[in-house]
Coordinates of C-alpha atoms and ligand atoms in Angstrom, one line a residue:
M14 CA 0.0 0.0 0.0
S15 CA 1.1 3.5 -0.7
G16 CA 1.2 6.3 1.8
E17 CA 0.1 8.8 -0.9
K18 CA -3.4 10.2 -1.1
P19 CA -5.3 9.3 -4.2
K20 CA -6.3 12.3 -6.3
D21 CA -9.8 11.1 -7.2
L22 CA -12.0 10.5 -4.2
P23 CA -15.0 8.2 -4.7
D24 CA -18.4 9.8 -4.4
E25 CA -21.1 8.4 -2.0
A26 CA -22.6 6.0 -4.6
A27 CA -19.1 4.6 -5.4
L28 CA -18.4 4.2 -1.6
A29 CA -21.6 2.3 -1.1
G30 CA -20.6 -0.1 -3.8
M31 CA -17.1 -0.8 -2.5
S32 CA -16.2 -4.0 -0.6
R33 CA -14.8 -3.9 2.9
D34 CA -11.3 -4.8 1.6
E35 CA -11.5 -1.9 -0.9
L36 CA -12.6 0.5 1.8
V37 CA -9.8 -0.6 4.1
K38 CA -7.2 -0.1 1.4
L39 CA -8.7 3.3 0.5
G40 CA -8.8 4.3 4.2
T41 CA -5.2 3.4 4.9
N42 CA -4.2 5.3 1.7
L43 CA -6.2 8.4 2.7
D44 CA -4.7 8.3 6.2
G45 CA -1.2 8.2 4.8
V46 CA -0.7 4.8 6.3
E47 CA 1.8 2.4 4.9
L48 CA 1.8 -1.2 6.0
V49 CA 5.3 -2.4 6.0
H50 CA 4.7 -5.8 7.6
Y51 CA 1.5 -7.9 7.8
E52 CA 1.3 -11.5 8.9
E53 CA -1.6 -13.7 9.9
R54 CA -0.9 -15.7 13.1
W55 CA -2.6 -18.8 11.8
P56 CA -2.5 -18.8 8.0
V57 CA -3.8 -22.4 8.0
E58 CA -6.9 -22.7 10.0
G59 CA -7.7 -25.5 12.5
T60 CA -4.2 -26.7 13.3
R61 CA -3.6 -28.4 16.6
A62 CA -1.3 -25.6 17.7
E63 CA -4.1 -23.1 17.0
K64 CA -6.6 -25.1 19.0
R65 CA -4.1 -25.4 21.8
A66 CA -3.7 -21.6 21.8
E67 CA -7.4 -21.2 21.8
R68 CA -7.8 -23.5 24.8
T69 CA -5.1 -21.7 26.7
V70 CA -6.9 -18.3 26.3
A71 CA -10.3 -20.0 27.2
L72 CA -8.7 -21.5 30.3
W73 CA -7.7 -18.0 31.6
F74 CA -11.2 -16.7 31.0
T75 CA -12.6 -19.7 32.8
V76 CA -10.3 -19.0 35.8
A77 CA -11.5 -15.4 35.8
A78 CA -15.1 -16.7 35.9
L79 CA -14.5 -19.2 38.6
S80 CA -12.5 -16.9 40.8
G81 CA -15.2 -14.2 40.2
L82 CA -17.8 -16.7 41.4
A83 CA -15.6 -17.6 44.4
F84 CA -15.3 -13.9 45.2
L85 CA -19.1 -13.4 45.1
A86 CA -19.7 -16.4 47.4
A87 CA -17.0 -15.4 49.9
F88 CA -18.1 -11.8 49.9
L89 CA -21.7 -12.6 50.6
F90 CA -21.6 -15.7 52.7
W91 CA -18.2 -16.2 54.4
P92 CA -18.4 -15.7 58.2
W93 CA -17.2 -12.1 58.3
K94 CA -18.2 -11.1 61.8
Y95 CA -15.2 -10.2 64.1
H96 CA -14.1 -12.9 66.6
Q97 CA -11.4 -12.1 69.1
P98 CA -8.0 -13.8 68.7
N99 CA -7.7 -17.1 70.6
T100 CA -11.4 -17.9 70.1
P101 CA -12.5 -20.9 68.0
D102 CA -14.0 -18.9 65.2
H103 CA -11.1 -16.4 64.9
F104 CA -9.2 -18.4 62.3
V105 CA -12.1 -18.7 59.9
Y106 CA -12.9 -15.0 60.4
S107 CA -9.3 -14.0 59.8
L108 CA -9.5 -15.6 56.3
Y109 CA -12.3 -13.3 55.2
T110 CA -10.3 -10.3 53.9
P111 CA -7.4 -12.4 52.3
L112 CA -10.0 -14.6 50.7
I113 CA -12.0 -11.8 49.0
G114 CA -8.8 -10.0 48.1
F115 CA -7.3 -13.1 46.5
T116 CA -10.4 -14.2 44.6
L117 CA -11.1 -10.7 43.2
G118 CA -7.5 -10.1 42.4
L119 CA -7.2 -13.5 40.6
S120 CA -10.4 -12.7 38.6
V121 CA -9.0 -9.4 37.4
L122 CA -5.6 -10.9 36.7
A123 CA -7.0 -13.9 34.7
L124 CA -9.2 -11.5 32.7
G125 CA -6.1 -9.4 31.8
V126 CA -3.9 -12.4 31.0
G127 CA -6.7 -13.9 28.8
A128 CA -7.0 -10.6 26.9
L129 CA -3.3 -10.3 26.5
L130 CA -2.8 -13.8 25.3
Y131 CA -5.6 -13.4 22.8
T132 CA -3.9 -10.3 21.4
K133 CA -0.6 -12.1 21.2
K134 CA -1.8 -15.3 19.7
F135 CA -4.6 -14.3 17.4
I136 CA -4.4 -10.6 16.3
P137 CA -2.4 -10.5 13.1
E138 CA 1.1 -9.2 13.4
E139 CA 1.4 -5.9 11.6
L140 CA 3.7 -2.9 11.4
A141 CA 2.3 0.3 10.0
V142 CA 3.7 3.8 9.5
Q143 CA 1.4 6.8 9.4
Q144 CA 2.1 10.4 8.6
R145 CA 0.4 13.1 10.8
H146 CA -2.0 15.5 9.2
D147 CA -4.2 18.3 10.6
G148 CA -7.9 19.0 10.3
G149 CA -11.2 17.1 11.0
S150 CA -12.4 13.9 9.3
T151 CA -14.2 13.9 6.0
E152 CA -17.2 11.6 5.2
V153 CA -14.8 9.4 3.3
D154 CA -12.6 9.1 6.3
K155 CA -15.5 8.2 8.6
A156 CA -16.8 5.5 6.2
T157 CA -13.3 4.0 5.8
V158 CA -12.6 4.0 9.5
L159 CA -15.7 2.0 10.1
A160 CA -14.6 -0.4 7.5
E161 CA -11.2 -0.7 9.0
L162 CA -12.6 -1.3 12.5
A163 CA -14.9 -4.1 11.1
D164 CA -11.9 -5.5 9.2
A165 CA -9.8 -5.5 12.4
G166 CA -12.5 -7.4 14.2
S167 CA -12.7 -9.8 11.4
R168 CA -8.9 -10.3 11.1
S169 CA -8.8 -10.9 14.9
T170 CA -10.7 -14.2 14.1
I171 CA -12.8 -13.7 17.2
G172 CA -16.0 -14.3 15.1
R173 CA -15.1 -18.0 14.6
R174 CA -13.7 -18.6 18.1
S175 CA -16.8 -19.4 20.0
L176 CA -15.0 -21.1 22.9
I177 CA -13.0 -17.9 23.6
K178 CA -16.1 -15.7 23.1
R179 CA -18.1 -17.7 25.6
T180 CA -15.4 -18.0 28.3
A181 CA -14.5 -14.3 27.9
G182 CA -18.1 -13.3 28.2
L183 CA -18.5 -15.5 31.3
G184 CA -15.4 -14.2 32.9
A185 CA -16.2 -10.5 32.2
G186 CA -19.9 -11.1 33.2
V187 CA -19.1 -12.8 36.5
F188 CA -16.5 -10.1 37.2
G189 CA -19.1 -7.4 36.5
L190 CA -21.5 -9.2 38.9
G191 CA -18.8 -9.0 41.6
V192 CA -18.4 -5.3 41.0
V193 CA -22.2 -4.8 41.3
A194 CA -22.3 -7.0 44.5
L195 CA -19.9 -4.7 46.3
P196 CA -22.4 -2.0 46.9
L197 CA -25.3 -4.4 47.2
G198 CA -23.6 -6.7 49.6
S199 CA -24.7 -4.9 52.7
L200 CA -28.3 -5.7 51.8
V201 CA -27.4 -9.4 52.2
R202 CA -25.0 -9.1 55.2
N203 CA -26.5 -6.8 57.8
P204 CA -23.9 -5.7 60.2
W205 CA -26.6 -4.1 62.4
A206 CA -28.8 -7.2 62.7
D207 CA -27.6 -7.6 66.4
S208 CA -26.9 -4.0 67.2
D209 CA -27.6 -4.4 70.9
S210 CA -24.8 -6.9 71.4
K211 CA -21.7 -5.7 73.1
D212 CA -19.8 -6.8 70.0
S213 CA -21.6 -4.3 67.8
L214 CA -20.0 -0.9 67.0
W215 CA -22.6 0.8 69.2
H216 CA -21.4 -1.0 72.4
T217 CA -18.2 -1.8 74.1
G218 CA -16.8 -4.3 76.6
W219 CA -18.1 -2.0 79.3
K220 CA -21.6 -2.9 78.6
S221 CA -23.2 -4.7 81.6
E222 CA -25.0 -7.9 80.9
H223 CA -27.8 -9.2 83.1
G224 CA -27.2 -6.3 85.5
E225 CA -23.8 -7.5 86.5
K226 CA -21.4 -4.9 87.9
V227 CA -18.5 -3.9 85.6
Y228 CA -15.5 -2.9 87.7
L229 CA -12.6 -0.7 86.7
R230 CA -9.5 -3.0 86.7
N231 CA -5.8 -2.0 86.8
Y232 CA -4.3 -4.6 84.5
T233 CA -0.9 -5.9 85.7
G234 CA -0.3 -8.2 82.7
K235 CA -1.3 -11.3 84.6
P236 CA -4.8 -12.4 83.8
H237 CA -5.6 -13.8 87.3
D238 CA -4.0 -10.9 89.2
V239 CA -7.2 -8.8 89.4
Q240 CA -6.6 -5.4 90.9
L241 CA -9.8 -3.4 91.3
V242 CA -9.4 0.3 91.7
R243 CA -10.5 2.6 94.5
P244 CA -10.5 6.4 94.3
E245 CA -7.7 6.6 96.8
D246 CA -5.4 4.5 94.5
L247 CA -4.7 7.5 92.4
D248 CA -2.9 10.6 93.6
A249 CA -4.2 14.1 92.5
G250 CA -2.9 14.7 89.0
G251 CA -2.3 11.0 88.4
Y252 CA -3.8 8.6 85.9
M253 CA -4.0 4.9 85.0
T254 CA -5.3 2.7 82.2
V255 CA -8.2 0.5 83.3
F256 CA -10.1 -2.3 81.7
P257 CA -13.5 -3.8 82.4
F258 CA -13.8 -6.7 84.9
R259 CA -16.8 -8.8 85.9
E260 CA -16.9 -11.2 88.9
S261 CA -18.4 -13.9 86.7
E262 CA -15.1 -13.9 84.8
R263 CA -12.8 -14.2 87.8
N264 CA -11.9 -17.8 87.2
D265 CA -12.2 -17.8 83.4
E266 CA -8.7 -17.1 82.1
H267 CA -9.9 -16.7 78.5
A268 CA -12.6 -14.2 79.4
L269 CA -10.1 -12.3 81.6
I270 CA -7.6 -12.0 78.7
M271 CA -10.3 -11.1 76.2
A272 CA -11.6 -8.3 78.4
T273 CA -8.3 -6.6 78.1
K274 CA -7.7 -7.3 74.4
R275 CA -10.9 -5.6 73.0
V276 CA -10.0 -2.6 71.0
D277 CA -12.8 -0.6 72.7
A278 CA -11.9 -1.5 76.2
P279 CA -9.0 0.7 77.3
V280 CA -10.1 3.7 79.4
L281 CA -7.9 6.4 80.9
L282 CA -8.8 7.1 84.5
L283 CA -7.7 10.5 85.6
K284 CA -7.7 12.2 89.0
F285 CA -7.7 16.0 88.7
R286 CA -6.2 18.2 91.3
P287 CA -8.7 19.7 93.8
G288 CA -10.1 22.9 92.5
Q289 CA -9.3 22.1 88.8
Q290 CA -11.6 24.1 86.5
V291 CA -13.5 21.6 84.4
V292 CA -16.1 22.0 81.7
K293 CA -18.5 19.1 81.5
R294 CA -20.5 18.1 78.4
A295 CA -24.2 18.9 78.5
G296 CA -26.1 15.8 79.7
Q297 CA -22.9 14.3 81.2
E298 CA -22.6 16.4 84.3
D299 CA -22.6 13.4 86.6
F300 CA -20.3 11.1 84.6
N301 CA -17.4 11.8 86.9
Y302 CA -16.9 10.6 90.5
G303 CA -15.5 13.6 92.4
D304 CA -12.2 14.4 90.8
L305 CA -12.1 11.1 88.9
Y306 CA -12.9 11.2 85.2
A307 CA -12.8 8.3 82.8
F308 CA -12.3 8.7 79.0
S309 CA -12.0 6.2 76.2
K310 CA -8.4 6.0 75.1
I311 CA -9.4 5.2 71.5
C312 CA -8.7 8.3 69.3
T313 CA -11.8 9.5 67.5
H314 CA -9.7 10.2 64.4
L315 CA -8.6 6.7 63.3
G316 CA -8.6 4.7 66.5
C317 CA -5.0 4.8 67.8
P318 CA -4.6 4.8 71.6
A319 CA -4.3 8.4 72.8
S320 CA -2.0 7.9 75.8
L321 CA 0.4 10.8 76.1
Y322 CA -1.0 12.8 79.0
E323 CA 0.2 16.2 80.1
Q324 CA -1.3 16.8 83.5
Q325 CA -0.5 20.5 83.7
T326 CA -2.4 21.4 80.6
G327 CA -4.9 18.5 80.7
L328 CA -4.0 17.7 77.1
L329 CA -4.1 14.1 75.9
L330 CA -2.0 13.5 72.8
C331 CA -2.6 10.8 70.1
P332 CA 0.8 9.9 68.7
C333 CA -0.5 8.8 65.3
H334 CA -1.5 12.1 63.8
Q335 CA -1.0 14.5 66.7
S336 CA -4.6 15.1 67.8
Q337 CA -4.8 16.7 71.2
F338 CA -7.8 16.2 73.5
D339 CA -8.6 18.5 76.4
V340 CA -9.7 16.4 79.3
F341 CA -10.5 19.5 81.4
H342 CA -13.0 20.3 78.7
Y343 CA -14.9 16.9 78.3
G344 CA -12.2 15.5 76.0
K345 CA -12.8 18.0 73.3
P346 CA -10.3 18.0 70.4
R347 CA -8.0 21.0 70.5
F348 CA -5.6 20.3 67.7
G349 CA -5.1 17.8 64.9
P350 CA -7.5 15.9 62.6
A351 CA -9.9 14.4 65.3
T352 CA -13.2 16.2 65.2
R353 CA -15.1 14.5 68.0
A354 CA -14.5 14.5 71.8
L355 CA -13.3 11.4 73.5
P356 CA -16.3 9.5 74.8
Q357 CA -16.6 9.7 78.6
L358 CA -17.4 6.6 80.7
P359 CA -19.9 7.3 83.5
I360 CA -18.4 6.0 86.8
T361 CA -19.2 5.7 90.4
V362 CA -18.2 3.7 93.5
D363 CA -20.0 0.6 94.8
E364 CA -20.8 -0.2 98.4
D365 CA -17.4 -1.7 98.9
G366 CA -15.6 1.4 97.7
Y367 CA -14.6 0.1 94.3
L368 CA -14.9 2.1 91.1
I369 CA -17.5 0.7 88.7
A370 CA -19.0 1.8 85.4
R371 CA -22.5 3.1 85.8
S372 CA -23.3 2.0 82.2
D373 CA -21.6 1.5 78.9
F374 CA -20.4 4.6 77.0
I375 CA -23.5 6.4 75.7
E376 CA -21.9 6.9 72.3
A377 CA -19.8 4.8 69.9
V378 CA -16.1 4.7 70.8
G379 CA -13.4 5.3 68.2
P380 CA -13.4 6.6 64.6
A381 CA -16.5 7.4 62.6
F382 CA -18.3 4.9 60.5
W383 CA -21.1 5.2 57.9
E384 CA -24.1 4.7 60.1
R385 CA -22.8 7.1 62.8
K386 CA -24.6 10.4 62.8
S387 CA -22.4 12.4 65.1
Ligands
FES401 S1 -5.5 8.3 65.1 FE1 -5.3 9.8 66.5 S2 -4.8 11.5 65.4 FE2 -5.1 10.0 64.0

């Protein structure tokens, strides 16, 4: 083919009468394209090598479809609810994220490999040189481009490769279903079905069950060394990290350990100096016990433990992104990316003089989530 434009352009009637091959040739000439190399991948149809190549491509599309189906099944039906480490169901739960990541990744990868292999094994090998030119496309150009596109489709031999067409359609279809399932999944899996449980995001390990007292415990690192806390255990200006404890768990090593491992369990118990000016949050005026105040340690930005306390200023610093919370001002954020105050645990003292939680936190602890309004 020549890269020179023909001088006599065909009119519309002549264009309508031209075959696709003629239009393709005309189009390449008009575009100043010169084919310097063109070679069919399979000049002889139906050879064993060609069929083998076809099966290889189909195999990848089949893998894409199967892994897409596996992703759908895992995403919708795998036990996804959180189980603490060292519980029987933790291992199965811990496979959830790797499983959906692996199956979705494999589906995308197999689709890509299938498409690449098809291009490499079936699209004719060609080398073309084209000159650049300015201006918009003429009617002739548009007609010939359409012919060229149809010709490219035809030369790719996809029309006669039904196995590849079916498996590619299946793989892409299942993958598409997976993409649709992502936003619709929550209609099948309802994370709020049991929202009154202490394991839901609305509650914490401080939630009392069956009216049992929840004590503030100073954890020494030994599960059975239960140190309950009295107001006099802290000096003015002092603080300690406390965890929930229930008498029913005293001899249950597993429950004792789990009570300290929950991410929403750590609470910072502070004893302010007498006469310290404190601003309390509206509706939470009685959450403290004298000079004792208890705040969740879980940062309301992204959930790191906020533990660096400066008793002179009353600022509690989260080391992750430098949020600062003012515990003299109901845990209000003073600096950094956190926007919500640290939740305050309502506390009191029981008849034996031990500090106990009066109830669970009255708001969700930690970072925001979709359903959270505040
Ligand atoms: S997690 Fe605390 S500031 Fe980001």
